[in-house]
Amino acid sequence: MDRTKSPKLALFALSAILVLSCVKAQSGCDSHRFANNIAFADCSALPALGSFLHWTYNEPNGTVSIAFRHPATSSSSWIAWGLNPSGPQMSGTQSLVAFTNSSGQFQAYTSPVIGYSTQLERGSLSFPVTGVAATLVNGEATIFATLELPSNLVTANQVWQMGPMSNGVPMRHLTSGDNMRSIGRIDFRSGQSSAGGGGSGDRQRKRNTHGILNAVSWGVLLPMGAMMARYMKVFTDPTWFYLHIAFQVSGYVIGVAGWATGIKLGNDSPGTSYSTHRSLGIAIFTFATLQVFALLLRPKPDHKYRFYWNVYHHTVGYTTIILSIINIFKGFDILDPEDKWRWAYIGILIFLGACVVILEPLTWFIVLRRKSRGGNTVAAPTTNKYSNGVNGTTTTGPHHQDA
Ligand code: HEM
Ligand SMILES: *[C@@H]1O[C@H](CO)[C@@H](O)[C@H](O)[C@H]1NC(C)=O
Ligand SMILES: *[C@@H]1O[C@H](CO)[C@@H](O)[C@H](O)[C@H]1NC(C)=O
Ligand SMILES: *[C@@H]1O[C@H](CO)[C@@H](O)[C@H](O)[C@H]1NC(C)=O
């Protein structure tokens, strides 16, 4: 036990730092929650005019629900956001516009901007739009809408703007500074937006990193480490113990890193609706951390409570592995990677499952045979300080003798 103590302390310090840094981390889209529990999968802090775009893209039917948010909007200004199929410019923008109308209501509508002398008249856009609505609360304006995107606009130019009102008519905006830079690209499918944007430009890369770290650690290393403990014990003692510790410790370290990227992703898009994936992730992290702490409280092999500790260690361990596999598939549903990745992981699971099917009866066979010969159930009883010992508790099979 002593020999593993200092790496363990280092491990706790590392995970504590990771957890703290991801709780602290904030980006431009953070901490915004919409009323009525409306939630969006992605968010981008737009690179000009202090505005934000939140959206959820529904791939199957090609619709995207958006919220364009502009803090610091007065009741005498208009705001607008749109997509421009004709180029990175104002002219041709299929816009959503909102302002406070003569009855004092903040009202949103669609306006196809044809030229630079527009007065933002109402009109339908080149693609269908539903659910157009707007709110102005404490000086923060938001336009909501659902766009039925033609395929050429899944990746598009986005343009946004704000300007003054005069007698109920939108007037020309400033034509300098931020007001001339409020143009960017957006890829609704991959969650990437705007060159130079402070928000989600590298979001897809972060998501992939999160997926790979978690699939490798929780999905492969930890189950393999558990299998080593269970199936190598009868052949190689105490090598299995070092392998088990090596796999579980590296799995845990990588897993905590993956977990931290997940928490960070979640914080970056508040109101995101992947609550099951998130809750499972937090439960898995908690169980795994308990599992590592439990090592420090492990009774000596011949201690009478060692049997209960083993039962506890196995129960939490297997639960964590099962929850991890479930959560990895939930993650696949969210990330929606190419099918080959999902199949690659299924392939690994099938391989591990096949190992279990072969090794489980084999291990039982060896254990029972050794028992019936009156020997110990592990390979080298006299030098073995990691297993349950000669006089150990009632050994009912490979399950109940573990370090
Ligand atoms: C009251 C209605 C509007 C008027 C009269 C107006 C007028 C103009 C004019 C004259 C310019 C050219 C400035 C120059 O080249 O020096 C311009 C540029 C621009 N406008 Fe507007 N605009 C209006 C609404 C909008 C809306 C609704 C948007 C966005 C949805 C927008 C986005 C832009 C952008 C990004 C530029 C700079 C890029 C470009 O020249 O195309 N404008 N606007
Ligand atoms: C598109 O799919 C989303 C989510 O499945 C659904 O909420 C929405 O009503 C659908 N819209 C259309 C136009 O079919
Ligand atoms: C102002 O906007 C509200 C909300 O959209 C609408 O019901 C009302 O008719 C508008 N008033 C005028 C004068 O356009
Ligand atoms: C096993 O039992 C024997 C006799 O009861 C005792 O001398 C020996 O120390 C025990 N060994 C362990 C590892 O508990």
Coordinates of C-alpha atoms and ligand atoms in Angstrom, one line a residue:
M1 CA 0.0 0.0 0.0
D2 CA 2.8 2.4 0.8
R3 CA 4.3 2.0 -2.6
T4 CA 1.2 3.4 -4.2
K5 CA 0.5 6.2 -1.7
S6 CA 2.5 9.1 -3.2
P7 CA 1.2 8.7 -6.8
K8 CA -2.3 8.6 -5.4
L9 CA -1.8 11.9 -3.6
A10 CA -0.4 13.4 -6.8
L11 CA -3.5 12.1 -8.5
F12 CA -5.8 13.8 -6.1
A13 CA -4.0 17.1 -6.4
L14 CA -4.2 16.8 -10.2
S15 CA -7.9 16.1 -10.2
A16 CA -8.6 18.9 -7.7
I17 CA -6.8 21.3 -10.0
L18 CA -8.7 20.2 -13.0
V19 CA -12.0 20.4 -11.2
L20 CA -11.3 23.9 -9.9
S21 CA -10.0 25.2 -13.3
C22 CA -13.2 24.0 -15.1
V23 CA -15.5 25.5 -12.5
K24 CA -13.6 28.8 -12.8
A25 CA -13.5 28.8 -16.6
Q26 CA -15.8 31.2 -18.3
S27 CA -16.3 32.1 -21.9
G28 CA -18.5 34.7 -23.7
C29 CA -21.5 32.5 -23.9
D30 CA -21.5 31.3 -20.3
S31 CA -24.0 31.7 -17.7
H32 CA -26.9 32.8 -19.9
R33 CA -30.2 31.1 -19.1
F34 CA -33.3 31.7 -21.1
A35 CA -36.7 32.1 -19.5
N36 CA -39.1 29.1 -19.6
N37 CA -36.3 26.6 -19.7
I38 CA -35.7 27.2 -23.4
A39 CA -32.4 25.6 -24.2
F40 CA -30.0 25.6 -27.1
A41 CA -27.2 23.2 -28.0
D42 CA -24.7 25.7 -29.2
C43 CA -23.7 29.3 -28.6
S44 CA -21.3 31.7 -30.1
A45 CA -20.2 35.1 -28.9
L46 CA -20.3 37.1 -32.1
P47 CA -17.1 39.1 -32.8
A48 CA -18.7 42.5 -33.0
L49 CA -21.4 44.6 -31.3
G50 CA -21.4 42.4 -28.2
S51 CA -24.0 40.0 -29.5
F52 CA -24.6 36.3 -29.1
L53 CA -26.1 33.6 -31.3
H54 CA -27.6 30.5 -29.6
W55 CA -28.9 27.7 -31.8
T56 CA -30.0 24.1 -32.0
Y57 CA -29.7 22.4 -35.4
N58 CA -32.1 19.5 -36.1
E59 CA -30.3 17.5 -38.7
P60 CA -33.2 15.1 -39.7
N61 CA -35.5 17.9 -40.9
G62 CA -33.0 20.6 -41.6
T63 CA -34.4 23.2 -39.2
V64 CA -32.5 25.4 -36.9
S65 CA -33.9 27.2 -33.8
I66 CA -32.0 30.3 -33.1
A67 CA -31.9 33.1 -30.5
F68 CA -30.0 36.2 -31.4
R69 CA -29.2 38.1 -28.2
H70 CA -28.1 41.7 -27.9
P71 CA -27.6 43.0 -24.4
A72 CA -27.8 46.8 -23.9
T73 CA -30.7 47.5 -26.3
S74 CA -32.8 50.7 -25.7
S75 CA -36.4 51.0 -26.6
S76 CA -35.4 53.5 -29.3
S77 CA -33.2 51.1 -31.2
W78 CA -33.7 48.2 -33.6
I79 CA -31.7 45.0 -33.7
A80 CA -31.3 42.5 -36.6
W81 CA -29.7 39.2 -37.5
G82 CA -29.8 37.3 -40.7
L83 CA -28.2 34.9 -43.2
N84 CA -26.9 36.1 -46.5
P85 CA -26.9 33.6 -49.4
S86 CA -25.5 36.2 -51.7
G87 CA -22.3 37.1 -49.8
P88 CA -20.6 38.4 -46.7
Q89 CA -22.4 41.8 -46.8
M90 CA -25.6 43.6 -45.8
S91 CA -27.3 43.6 -49.2
G92 CA -29.2 40.4 -49.7
T93 CA -29.4 39.5 -46.0
Q94 CA -32.5 37.5 -45.1
S95 CA -33.1 39.3 -41.8
L96 CA -35.0 39.0 -38.6
V97 CA -35.6 42.5 -37.2
A98 CA -37.0 43.6 -33.8
F99 CA -37.8 47.0 -32.2
T100 CA -40.2 48.5 -29.7
N101 CA -43.4 49.5 -31.7
S102 CA -45.8 52.3 -31.2
S103 CA -47.8 50.3 -28.7
G104 CA -44.7 49.8 -26.6
Q105 CA -44.3 46.2 -27.4
F106 CA -41.0 44.7 -28.6
Q107 CA -41.9 43.1 -31.9
A108 CA -40.0 40.9 -34.3
Y109 CA -40.6 40.2 -38.0
T110 CA -38.8 39.1 -41.1
S111 CA -37.3 41.5 -43.7
P112 CA -35.4 40.7 -46.8
V113 CA -32.8 43.4 -47.1
I114 CA -32.6 44.3 -50.8
G115 CA -30.3 47.3 -50.8
Y116 CA -28.6 50.0 -48.7
S117 CA -31.6 52.3 -48.7
T118 CA -33.9 49.9 -47.0
Q119 CA -36.3 50.9 -44.2
L120 CA -36.5 47.2 -43.1
E121 CA -40.0 46.7 -44.5
R122 CA -41.8 43.5 -43.6
G123 CA -41.6 40.7 -46.1
S124 CA -41.0 37.0 -46.4
L125 CA -37.6 35.5 -46.7
S126 CA -36.2 33.2 -49.3
F127 CA -36.7 30.2 -46.9
P128 CA -39.6 29.5 -44.5
V129 CA -39.4 30.9 -40.9
T130 CA -41.7 30.0 -38.0
G131 CA -42.0 31.0 -34.4
V132 CA -40.7 34.5 -34.8
A133 CA -40.8 36.2 -31.4
A134 CA -38.8 38.7 -29.4
T135 CA -38.2 39.8 -25.8
L136 CA -36.7 43.0 -24.3
V137 CA -36.0 42.4 -20.6
N138 CA -33.8 44.7 -18.5
G139 CA -32.3 46.1 -21.6
E140 CA -31.4 42.8 -23.1
A141 CA -33.1 42.1 -26.5
T142 CA -33.5 38.5 -27.9
I143 CA -35.0 37.5 -31.2
F144 CA -36.2 33.8 -31.4
A145 CA -37.1 32.0 -34.6
T146 CA -37.0 28.6 -36.3
L147 CA -35.5 28.6 -39.8
E148 CA -36.1 25.8 -42.4
L149 CA -32.7 25.9 -43.9
P150 CA -32.1 25.1 -47.5
S151 CA -29.1 22.9 -47.8
N152 CA -26.9 25.7 -49.2
L153 CA -27.4 27.6 -45.9
V154 CA -26.3 25.0 -43.4
T155 CA -23.0 26.8 -43.7
A156 CA -23.7 30.4 -44.4
N157 CA -22.8 34.1 -44.0
Q158 CA -24.3 35.6 -40.9
V159 CA -24.8 39.3 -40.6
W160 CA -26.1 41.3 -37.6
Q161 CA -26.7 44.9 -36.8
M162 CA -28.3 47.5 -34.6
G163 CA -29.4 51.1 -35.3
P164 CA -31.7 53.9 -34.1
M165 CA -35.5 54.2 -34.5
S166 CA -37.3 57.4 -35.6
N167 CA -41.1 57.8 -35.5
G168 CA -41.5 54.1 -35.6
V169 CA -39.2 53.6 -38.6
P170 CA -35.7 51.9 -38.5
M171 CA -33.0 54.4 -39.4
R172 CA -29.5 53.8 -40.9
H173 CA -27.0 52.3 -38.4
L174 CA -23.5 53.7 -37.9
T175 CA -21.3 52.9 -40.8
S176 CA -18.0 52.6 -39.0
G177 CA -16.3 50.4 -36.5
D178 CA -18.2 47.4 -35.2
N179 CA -21.2 48.2 -37.3
M180 CA -19.1 47.5 -40.5
R181 CA -17.5 44.3 -39.0
S182 CA -20.7 42.5 -38.0
I183 CA -20.3 39.8 -40.6
G184 CA -19.2 36.2 -40.2
R185 CA -19.6 32.6 -41.2
I186 CA -21.7 30.0 -39.3
D187 CA -21.8 26.2 -39.7
F188 CA -25.0 25.1 -37.9
R189 CA -24.2 21.5 -38.3
S190 CA -20.7 21.4 -36.8
G191 CA -21.3 24.1 -34.2
Q192 CA -18.7 26.3 -35.7
S193 CA -19.1 30.0 -36.1
S194 CA -17.5 33.2 -37.2
A195 CA -13.9 33.7 -37.9
G196 CA -12.4 35.6 -35.0
G197 CA -15.4 34.8 -32.9
G198 CA -14.7 34.5 -29.2
G199 CA -17.2 31.8 -28.7
S200 CA -17.5 28.4 -30.2
G201 CA -15.0 28.4 -33.1
D202 CA -13.1 25.4 -31.7
R203 CA -16.2 23.9 -30.1
Q204 CA -16.2 20.8 -32.4
R205 CA -12.6 20.1 -31.6
K206 CA -13.3 20.3 -27.9
R207 CA -16.3 18.0 -28.3
N208 CA -14.1 15.4 -30.1
T209 CA -11.4 15.6 -27.5
H210 CA -14.0 15.1 -24.8
G211 CA -15.4 12.1 -26.7
I212 CA -12.0 10.4 -27.3
L213 CA -10.7 11.0 -23.8
N214 CA -13.8 9.5 -22.2
A215 CA -14.3 6.6 -24.6
V216 CA -10.6 5.6 -24.1
S217 CA -10.5 5.9 -20.4
W218 CA -14.0 5.0 -19.0
G219 CA -14.9 2.9 -22.0
V220 CA -11.7 0.9 -22.6
L221 CA -8.9 1.3 -20.0
L222 CA -11.1 0.9 -16.9
P223 CA -13.0 -2.2 -18.1
M224 CA -9.7 -3.8 -19.2
G225 CA -8.2 -3.0 -15.8
A226 CA -11.1 -4.7 -14.1
M227 CA -10.8 -7.7 -16.4
M228 CA -7.1 -8.0 -15.5
A229 CA -7.9 -8.1 -11.8
R230 CA -10.6 -10.7 -12.4
Y231 CA -8.9 -13.1 -14.9
M232 CA -5.1 -12.7 -14.5
K233 CA -5.1 -13.3 -10.8
V234 CA -5.3 -17.1 -11.2
F235 CA -2.3 -17.1 -13.6
T236 CA 0.0 -14.3 -12.5
D237 CA 0.3 -13.1 -9.0
P238 CA 1.1 -10.4 -8.1
T239 CA 1.7 -9.1 -11.7
W240 CA -2.1 -8.7 -12.1
F241 CA -2.1 -6.3 -9.2
Y242 CA 0.4 -3.9 -10.8
L243 CA -1.4 -4.1 -14.2
H244 CA -4.7 -3.5 -12.5
I245 CA -3.4 -0.4 -10.7
A246 CA -1.6 0.8 -13.8
F247 CA -4.7 0.6 -16.0
Q248 CA -7.1 2.0 -13.3
V249 CA -4.8 4.9 -12.4
S250 CA -4.1 5.9 -16.0
G251 CA -7.8 5.3 -16.9
Y252 CA -8.9 7.5 -14.0
V253 CA -6.4 10.3 -14.8
I254 CA -7.5 10.4 -18.5
G255 CA -11.1 10.0 -17.5
V256 CA -11.0 12.9 -15.1
A257 CA -9.5 15.0 -17.9
G258 CA -12.3 13.9 -20.2
W259 CA -14.8 14.6 -17.5
A260 CA -13.5 18.1 -17.0
T261 CA -13.7 18.9 -20.7
G262 CA -17.3 17.7 -20.5
I263 CA -18.2 19.9 -17.6
K264 CA -16.5 22.8 -19.4
L265 CA -18.5 22.1 -22.6
G266 CA -21.7 22.0 -20.5
N267 CA -20.9 25.3 -18.8
D268 CA -20.2 26.9 -22.2
S269 CA -23.7 26.3 -23.3
P270 CA -25.9 26.8 -20.3
G271 CA -29.4 25.5 -20.8
T272 CA -28.2 22.7 -23.0
S273 CA -30.6 19.8 -22.7
Y274 CA -28.2 16.9 -22.3
S275 CA -29.1 16.5 -18.7
T276 CA -29.0 12.7 -18.6
H277 CA -25.5 12.6 -20.1
R278 CA -24.3 15.2 -17.7
S279 CA -25.9 13.6 -14.6
L280 CA -24.5 10.2 -15.5
G281 CA -21.1 11.8 -16.1
I282 CA -21.1 13.3 -12.6
A283 CA -22.3 10.0 -11.0
I284 CA -19.5 8.1 -12.8
F285 CA -16.9 10.6 -11.7
T286 CA -18.1 10.4 -8.1
F287 CA -18.1 6.6 -8.1
A288 CA -14.7 6.4 -9.6
T289 CA -13.3 8.9 -7.1
L290 CA -14.8 6.9 -4.3
Q291 CA -13.2 3.8 -5.7
V292 CA -9.7 5.5 -5.6
F293 CA -10.3 6.8 -2.1
A294 CA -11.5 3.4 -1.0
L295 CA -8.0 2.0 -1.8
L296 CA -6.6 4.1 1.0
L297 CA -9.1 2.6 3.5
R298 CA -8.6 -1.0 2.3
P299 CA -8.3 -3.4 5.3
K300 CA -5.4 -5.9 5.4
P301 CA -6.1 -9.1 3.4
D302 CA -6.7 -11.1 6.5
H303 CA -8.8 -8.5 8.2
K304 CA -12.4 -9.6 8.9
Y305 CA -13.9 -6.6 7.1
R306 CA -11.8 -7.3 4.0
F307 CA -14.7 -9.4 2.6
Y308 CA -17.1 -6.5 2.9
W309 CA -14.6 -4.2 1.4
N310 CA -14.2 -6.5 -1.6
V311 CA -18.0 -6.7 -2.1
Y312 CA -18.2 -2.9 -2.0
H313 CA -15.2 -2.5 -4.3
H314 CA -16.7 -4.8 -6.9
T315 CA -20.2 -3.4 -6.7
V316 CA -19.1 0.2 -7.2
G317 CA -16.5 -0.9 -9.8
Y318 CA -18.9 -2.8 -12.0
T319 CA -21.7 -0.2 -11.6
T320 CA -19.2 2.5 -12.8
I321 CA -18.2 0.5 -15.8
I322 CA -21.8 -0.2 -16.8
L323 CA -22.8 3.4 -16.4
S324 CA -19.8 4.5 -18.3
I325 CA -20.7 2.3 -21.3
I326 CA -24.2 3.6 -21.3
N327 CA -23.0 7.2 -21.1
I328 CA -20.5 6.7 -24.0
F329 CA -23.4 5.7 -26.2
K330 CA -25.4 8.7 -25.0
G331 CA -22.4 10.8 -25.9
F332 CA -22.3 9.2 -29.4
D333 CA -26.0 10.2 -29.8
I334 CA -25.1 13.8 -29.0
L335 CA -21.8 14.1 -30.9
D336 CA -23.3 12.2 -33.8
P337 CA -19.9 11.1 -35.2
E338 CA -19.5 9.2 -38.4
D339 CA -20.9 5.7 -37.9
K340 CA -17.4 4.1 -38.2
W341 CA -16.5 5.5 -34.7
R342 CA -19.6 4.1 -33.1
W343 CA -18.9 0.7 -34.8
A344 CA -15.3 0.9 -33.7
Y345 CA -16.3 1.2 -30.1
I346 CA -19.0 -1.5 -30.5
G347 CA -16.2 -3.7 -31.9
I348 CA -14.0 -3.1 -28.9
L349 CA -16.9 -4.0 -26.6
I350 CA -17.6 -7.2 -28.5
F351 CA -13.9 -8.1 -28.2
L352 CA -13.9 -7.5 -24.4
G353 CA -17.2 -9.3 -24.1
A354 CA -15.8 -12.3 -26.0
C355 CA -12.8 -12.3 -23.5
V356 CA -15.2 -12.4 -20.6
V357 CA -17.2 -15.3 -22.2
I358 CA -14.0 -17.3 -22.6
L359 CA -12.2 -16.3 -19.4
E360 CA -15.0 -16.4 -16.9
P361 CA -15.7 -20.2 -17.1
L362 CA -12.0 -20.9 -17.4
T363 CA -11.2 -18.9 -14.2
W364 CA -14.0 -20.7 -12.3
F365 CA -12.7 -24.0 -13.5
I366 CA -9.2 -23.3 -12.3
V367 CA -10.4 -21.8 -9.0
L368 CA -12.7 -24.7 -8.2
R369 CA -10.1 -27.3 -9.2
R370 CA -7.5 -25.7 -7.0
K371 CA -10.0 -25.5 -4.2
S372 CA -11.0 -29.2 -4.5
R373 CA -7.3 -30.1 -4.3
G374 CA -7.2 -28.2 -1.0
G375 CA -4.7 -25.6 -2.3
N376 CA -5.1 -21.9 -2.5
T377 CA -7.0 -20.2 -5.2
V378 CA -4.2 -18.0 -6.3
A379 CA -0.9 -18.9 -8.0
A380 CA 1.6 -18.2 -5.3
P381 CA 0.0 -18.4 -1.9
T382 CA 3.1 -18.0 0.2
T383 CA 4.5 -14.9 -1.3
N384 CA 1.1 -13.4 -2.0
K385 CA 0.3 -10.3 0.1
Y386 CA -2.3 -8.9 -2.2
S387 CA -5.0 -11.5 -2.2
N388 CA -7.2 -12.6 0.5
G389 CA -4.8 -15.1 2.0
V390 CA -4.8 -18.7 2.8
N391 CA -7.1 -18.5 5.7
G392 CA -9.1 -15.8 3.9
T393 CA -12.8 -15.4 4.0
T394 CA -15.2 -17.9 2.4
T395 CA -14.0 -18.0 -1.1
T396 CA -16.9 -18.6 -3.4
G397 CA -15.2 -18.2 -6.7
P398 CA -13.0 -15.7 -8.5
H399 CA -15.3 -12.9 -7.6
H400 CA -14.5 -12.7 -3.9
Q401 CA -10.8 -12.6 -3.8
D402 CA -9.3 -9.4 -4.9
A403 CA -6.9 -6.9 -3.6
Ligands
HEM1 C1 -32.5 50.9 -41.6 C2 -32.0 50.0 -42.4 C3 -30.6 50.0 -42.9 C4 -29.9 51.0 -43.6 C5 -30.5 52.3 -44.1 C6 -28.6 50.5 -43.9 C7 -27.6 51.2 -44.6 C8 -26.3 50.8 -44.8 C9 -25.4 51.4 -45.6 C10 -25.6 52.7 -46.4 C11 -24.3 50.7 -45.6 C12 -23.0 50.9 -46.4 C13 -22.0 51.8 -45.6 C14 -20.8 52.0 -46.3 O1 -20.4 51.3 -47.2 O2 -20.1 53.0 -46.0 C15 -24.5 49.6 -44.7 C16 -23.6 48.6 -44.4 C17 -23.8 47.5 -43.7 N1 -25.0 47.1 -43.1 FE1 -26.7 48.2 -43.2 N2 -28.4 49.3 -43.3 C18 -29.6 49.0 -42.7 C19 -29.9 47.8 -42.1 C20 -29.0 46.7 -41.9 C21 -29.4 45.5 -41.3 C22 -30.8 45.0 -40.9 C23 -28.2 44.7 -41.3 C24 -28.0 43.3 -40.8 C25 -28.9 42.4 -40.7 C26 -27.2 45.6 -41.8 C27 -25.8 45.2 -41.9 C28 -24.8 45.9 -42.5 C29 -23.5 45.5 -42.6 C30 -22.9 44.3 -42.0 C31 -22.8 46.5 -43.3 C32 -21.3 46.5 -43.7 C33 -21.1 45.6 -44.9 C34 -21.8 46.0 -46.2 O3 -21.5 47.2 -46.6 O4 -22.5 45.2 -46.7 N3 -27.7 46.8 -42.2 N4 -25.8 49.7 -44.2
LIG2 C1 -37.9 19.3 -36.7 O1 -37.4 18.5 -35.7 C2 -37.5 19.0 -34.4 C3 -36.8 18.1 -33.4 O2 -37.0 16.8 -33.8 C4 -39.0 19.3 -34.1 O3 -39.1 19.9 -32.8 C5 -39.6 20.2 -35.1 O4 -41.0 20.4 -34.9 C6 -39.4 19.7 -36.5 N1 -39.8 20.7 -37.5 C7 -40.4 20.4 -38.6 C8 -40.8 21.6 -39.5 O5 -40.7 19.3 -39.0
LIG3 C1 -46.8 45.8 -31.5 O1 -46.3 44.5 -31.3 C2 -47.2 43.7 -30.7 C3 -46.5 42.3 -30.4 O2 -46.0 41.8 -31.6 C4 -48.5 43.5 -31.6 O3 -49.4 42.7 -31.0 C5 -49.1 44.9 -31.9 O4 -50.1 44.8 -32.8 C6 -48.0 45.9 -32.4 N1 -48.6 47.2 -32.5 C7 -48.5 47.9 -33.6 C8 -49.0 49.3 -33.6 O5 -47.9 47.5 -34.7
LIG4 C1 -3.6 -18.9 8.9 O1 -3.9 -19.7 10.0 C2 -2.8 -20.2 10.6 C3 -3.4 -21.2 11.7 O2 -4.7 -20.8 12.1 C4 -2.0 -19.1 11.2 O3 -0.9 -19.6 11.9 C5 -1.6 -18.2 10.1 O4 -0.9 -17.1 10.6 C6 -2.8 -17.7 9.3 N1 -2.3 -17.0 8.1 C7 -2.8 -15.9 7.7 C8 -2.3 -15.2 6.5 O5 -3.8 -15.3 8.3

